[in-house]
Amino acid sequence: MIPGPKARRHLRILALCLALGVAGAALVALLLAGATPAWAPAAPAPDASAAETFEHAVVRQLTAVRDQDPSGTAPGGPAWASMPWSVSLRDDDLRAWLSHRLEPWALNRDLLRAWPADVSRPLVVCDEGVIHVAVRLGGPDGRLAHFSCVPRIADDGSLWLSPTGAGVGRLRLPPQWVLRNDLIGRGADPQTTHLLECLRGEQPLADQAMIPLEGRRRVRILDLSPHPGRLEVRCRTELAGPGG
C-alpha cells in the first residue's frame, strides 16, 4: 500500500527527528570528549626538582632500618622479615615523578624503546578506593584518554590492576575501548601490548610486588590503598634466603 501525502509527511518528520537526534548525540559526545573530567587537576605537575626530592625520599624509606617481626618467618619464606611499615604518597609527588622521571627510569630498564611523541606523560589522581590514570593524545592540548582502576595484591604476591571505568574527556566508554592495542599506534610492539593487557586486568602488572635492594634485601608491597589525594602503601622489608 502506497502511503498517502499525510503519511509521507509524517515519515519525513520522523526521519528528520531521527537525524537531528543522531546529530545531537554526536555533538554532545564530541563536546564531552573534549572536556576535562572533574577529577583532573587544573595545575600542571610540579617541576623536576620536586620529582628528584620525592625520589630521594622514597629511597630513604626503602632502605631505612626496620624492627624485626618477632613472630619469625614461615618455612620457605624469607630468612628475615621486618614488622610491616607504611608510607603515604601524595598525588602531587606522584605526578611530579611521572612527569619528569618516568621516561628515563623506563628507558634505563629497557621497559620502553622511546616515549611516544604524541602521548603525554601519565597523569595520576587517587580517589577513595580507586586510581585515575590519564594521558593526553595528540599533544599538550589533546584529548584526555583515561581509565580508573583498583590496585590489589593477590594471594600469590602478584600486583594486579582491575579497571572500573574509562573514557575520553567526560565521555564514558568501556575500558576495552580506551585500552585497545592500537591506542598509541604501536599495537605490534610486544612491550606496549603487554602493558595494555596489564591495564585491562588480563595480566599481572608484576608477578611479585617486590622492590629489590642491594644484596639480598628487598621490600615487599603488602597492600595499596588509594584515598583522595594520596596512596597509602603498606610494606615489609625482607632478607631473602641464600637461594631466594
PDB file of N, CA, C and O in Angstrom, residues 45-48 50-56 58 90-106 109 121-122:
ATOM      1  N   ALA A  45      51.942  19.667  36.633  1.00  0.00           N
ATOM      2  CA  ALA A  45      52.752  18.880  37.569  1.00  0.00           C
ATOM      3  C   ALA A  45      53.893  19.727  38.108  1.00  0.00           C
ATOM      4  O   ALA A  45      54.395  20.625  37.418  1.00  0.00           O
ATOM      5  N   PRO A  46      54.320  19.498  39.356  1.00  0.00           N
ATOM      6  CA  PRO A  46      55.474  20.222  39.902  1.00  0.00           C
ATOM      7  C   PRO A  46      56.719  20.013  39.050  1.00  0.00           C
ATOM      8  O   PRO A  46      56.776  19.103  38.219  1.00  0.00           O
ATOM      9  N   ASP A  47      57.728  20.851  39.276  1.00  0.00           N
ATOM     10  CA  ASP A  47      58.913  20.813  38.425  1.00  0.00           C
ATOM     11  C   ASP A  47      59.811  19.616  38.750  1.00  0.00           C
ATOM     12  O   ASP A  47      59.538  18.806  39.634  1.00  0.00           O
ATOM     13  N   ALA A  48      60.917  19.526  37.999  1.00  0.00           N
ATOM     14  CA  ALA A  48      61.805  18.378  38.110  1.00  0.00           C
ATOM     15  C   ALA A  48      62.450  18.271  39.484  1.00  0.00           C
ATOM     16  O   ALA A  48      62.748  17.167  39.946  1.00  0.00           O
ATOM     17  N   ALA A  50      61.074  18.830  42.344  1.00  0.00           N
ATOM     18  CA  ALA A  50      60.130  18.142  43.225  1.00  0.00           C
ATOM     19  C   ALA A  50      60.164  16.638  42.975  1.00  0.00           C
ATOM     20  O   ALA A  50      60.075  15.837  43.913  1.00  0.00           O
ATOM     21  N   ALA A  51      60.299  16.248  41.697  1.00  0.00           N
ATOM     22  CA  ALA A  51      60.387  14.826  41.358  1.00  0.00           C
ATOM     23  C   ALA A  51      61.635  14.202  41.958  1.00  0.00           C
ATOM     24  O   ALA A  51      61.601  13.079  42.472  1.00  0.00           O
ATOM     25  N   GLU A  52      62.754  14.916  41.898  1.00  0.00           N
ATOM     26  CA  GLU A  52      64.000  14.386  42.445  1.00  0.00           C
ATOM     27  C   GLU A  52      63.933  14.279  43.961  1.00  0.00           C
ATOM     28  O   GLU A  52      64.387  13.290  44.549  1.00  0.00           O
ATOM     29  N   THR A  53      63.342  15.288  44.612  1.00  0.00           N
ATOM     30  CA  THR A  53      63.182  15.250  46.069  1.00  0.00           C
ATOM     31  C   THR A  53      62.320  14.066  46.486  1.00  0.00           C
ATOM     32  O   THR A  53      62.630  13.353  47.456  1.00  0.00           O
ATOM     33  N   PHE A  54      61.247  13.833  45.748  1.00  0.00           N
ATOM     34  CA  PHE A  54      60.359  12.711  46.042  1.00  0.00           C
ATOM     35  C   PHE A  54      61.086  11.377  45.872  1.00  0.00           C
ATOM     36  O   PHE A  54      60.960  10.470  46.706  1.00  0.00           O
ATOM     37  N   GLU A  55      61.870  11.252  44.811  1.00  0.00           N
ATOM     38  CA  GLU A  55      62.604  10.014  44.556  1.00  0.00           C
ATOM     39  C   GLU A  55      63.589   9.722  45.686  1.00  0.00           C
ATOM     40  O   GLU A  55      63.694   8.586  46.149  1.00  0.00           O
ATOM     41  N   HIS A  56      64.297  10.747  46.154  1.00  0.00           N
ATOM     42  CA  HIS A  56      65.227  10.558  47.265  1.00  0.00           C
ATOM     43  C   HIS A  56      64.495  10.152  48.542  1.00  0.00           C
ATOM     44  O   HIS A  56      64.984   9.301  49.309  1.00  0.00           O
ATOM     45  N   VAL A  58      61.681   8.484  48.753  1.00  0.00           N
ATOM     46  CA  VAL A  58      61.255   7.087  48.615  1.00  0.00           C
ATOM     47  C   VAL A  58      62.424   6.137  48.870  1.00  0.00           C
ATOM     48  O   VAL A  58      62.283   5.125  49.561  1.00  0.00           O
ATOM     49  N   ARG A  90      51.777  11.301  48.163  1.00  0.00           N
ATOM     50  CA  ARG A  90      50.828  12.324  47.728  1.00  0.00           C
ATOM     51  C   ARG A  90      50.677  12.345  46.211  1.00  0.00           C
ATOM     52  O   ARG A  90      51.617  12.059  45.478  1.00  0.00           O
ATOM     53  N   ASP A  91      49.489  12.742  45.769  1.00  0.00           N
ATOM     54  CA  ASP A  91      49.232  12.885  44.336  1.00  0.00           C
ATOM     55  C   ASP A  91      50.246  13.790  43.650  1.00  0.00           C
ATOM     56  O   ASP A  91      50.761  13.476  42.579  1.00  0.00           O
ATOM     57  N   ASP A  92      50.510  14.941  44.250  1.00  0.00           N
ATOM     58  CA  ASP A  92      51.420  15.909  43.631  1.00  0.00           C
ATOM     59  C   ASP A  92      52.804  15.304  43.420  1.00  0.00           C
ATOM     60  O   ASP A  92      53.445  15.534  42.389  1.00  0.00           O
ATOM     61  N   ASP A  93      53.272  14.548  44.400  1.00  0.00           N
ATOM     62  CA  ASP A  93      54.590  13.924  44.281  1.00  0.00           C
ATOM     63  C   ASP A  93      54.598  12.850  43.196  1.00  0.00           C
ATOM     64  O   ASP A  93      55.552  12.737  42.422  1.00  0.00           O
ATOM     65  N   LEU A  94      53.533  12.065  43.139  1.00  0.00           N
ATOM     66  CA  LEU A  94      53.438  11.036  42.105  1.00  0.00           C
ATOM     67  C   LEU A  94      53.409  11.667  40.715  1.00  0.00           C
ATOM     68  O   LEU A  94      54.074  11.188  39.785  1.00  0.00           O
ATOM     69  N   ARG A  95      52.650  12.753  40.554  1.00  0.00           N
ATOM     70  CA  ARG A  95      52.571  13.412  39.248  1.00  0.00           C
ATOM     71  C   ARG A  95      53.909  14.022  38.858  1.00  0.00           C
ATOM     72  O   ARG A  95      54.299  13.992  37.678  1.00  0.00           O
ATOM     73  N   ALA A  96      54.621  14.570  39.822  1.00  0.00           N
ATOM     74  CA  ALA A  96      55.941  15.135  39.522  1.00  0.00           C
ATOM     75  C   ALA A  96      56.887  14.054  39.041  1.00  0.00           C
ATOM     76  O   ALA A  96      57.606  14.236  38.048  1.00  0.00           O
ATOM     77  N   TRP A  97      56.890  12.922  39.716  1.00  0.00           N
ATOM     78  CA  TRP A  97      57.806  11.841  39.325  1.00  0.00           C
ATOM     79  C   TRP A  97      57.443  11.291  37.952  1.00  0.00           C
ATOM     80  O   TRP A  97      58.311  11.048  37.113  1.00  0.00           O
ATOM     81  N   LEU A  98      56.149  11.087  37.709  1.00  0.00           N
ATOM     82  CA  LEU A  98      55.716  10.568  36.413  1.00  0.00           C
ATOM     83  C   LEU A  98      56.053  11.529  35.277  1.00  0.00           C
ATOM     84  O   LEU A  98      56.399  11.105  34.172  1.00  0.00           O
ATOM     85  N   SER A  99      55.962  12.822  35.543  1.00  0.00           N
ATOM     86  CA  SER A  99      56.218  13.815  34.502  1.00  0.00           C
ATOM     87  C   SER A  99      57.694  13.941  34.166  1.00  0.00           C
ATOM     88  O   SER A  99      58.056  14.165  33.008  1.00  0.00           O
ATOM     89  N   HIS A 100      58.569  13.782  35.175  1.00  0.00           N
ATOM     90  CA  HIS A 100      59.980  14.107  34.965  1.00  0.00           C
ATOM     91  C   HIS A 100      60.933  12.921  35.092  1.00  0.00           C
ATOM     92  O   HIS A 100      62.064  13.000  34.600  1.00  0.00           O
ATOM     93  N   ARG A 101      60.505  11.834  35.743  1.00  0.00           N
ATOM     94  CA  ARG A 101      61.438  10.739  35.993  1.00  0.00           C
ATOM     95  C   ARG A 101      61.004   9.406  35.392  1.00  0.00           C
ATOM     96  O   ARG A 101      61.824   8.491  35.292  1.00  0.00           O
ATOM     97  N   LEU A 102      59.742   9.283  34.998  1.00  0.00           N
ATOM     98  CA  LEU A 102      59.261   8.009  34.483  1.00  0.00           C
ATOM     99  C   LEU A 102      59.991   7.596  33.210  1.00  0.00           C
ATOM    100  O   LEU A 102      60.426   6.440  33.081  1.00  0.00           O
ATOM    101  N   GLU A 103      60.140   8.515  32.259  1.00  0.00           N
ATOM    102  CA  GLU A 103      60.759   8.155  30.980  1.00  0.00           C
ATOM    103  C   GLU A 103      62.194   7.655  31.151  1.00  0.00           C
ATOM    104  O   GLU A 103      62.513   6.549  30.676  1.00  0.00           O
ATOM    105  N   PRO A 104      63.101   8.397  31.823  1.00  0.00           N
ATOM    106  CA  PRO A 104      64.457   7.856  31.985  1.00  0.00           C
ATOM    107  C   PRO A 104      64.486   6.562  32.784  1.00  0.00           C
ATOM    108  O   PRO A 104      65.300   5.669  32.510  1.00  0.00           O
ATOM    109  N   TRP A 105      63.593   6.426  33.769  1.00  0.00           N
ATOM    110  CA  TRP A 105      63.540   5.182  34.556  1.00  0.00           C
ATOM    111  C   TRP A 105      63.153   4.011  33.656  1.00  0.00           C
ATOM    112  O   TRP A 105      63.769   2.943  33.725  1.00  0.00           O
ATOM    113  N   ALA A 106      62.139   4.180  32.810  1.00  0.00           N
ATOM    114  CA  ALA A 106      61.681   3.100  31.943  1.00  0.00           C
ATOM    115  C   ALA A 106      62.709   2.774  30.863  1.00  0.00           C
ATOM    116  O   ALA A 106      62.944   1.602  30.551  1.00  0.00           O
ATOM    117  N   ARG A 109      65.666   0.750  32.199  1.00  0.00           N
ATOM    118  CA  ARG A 109      65.360  -0.658  32.496  1.00  0.00           C
ATOM    119  C   ARG A 109      64.841  -1.405  31.267  1.00  0.00           C
ATOM    120  O   ARG A 109      64.329  -2.508  31.384  1.00  0.00           O
ATOM    121  N   ARG A 121      52.989  12.384  29.329  1.00  0.00           N
ATOM    122  CA  ARG A 121      53.312  11.560  30.492  1.00  0.00           C
ATOM    123  C   ARG A 121      52.015  11.274  31.256  1.00  0.00           C
ATOM    124  O   ARG A 121      51.078  12.068  31.227  1.00  0.00           O
ATOM    125  N   PRO A 122      51.940  10.153  31.948  1.00  0.00           N
ATOM    126  CA  PRO A 122      50.692   9.810  32.639  1.00  0.00           C
ATOM    127  C   PRO A 122      50.356  10.812  33.745  1.00  0.00           C
ATOM    128  O   PRO A 122      51.230  11.358  34.412  1.00  0.00           O
TER     129      PRO A 122
END
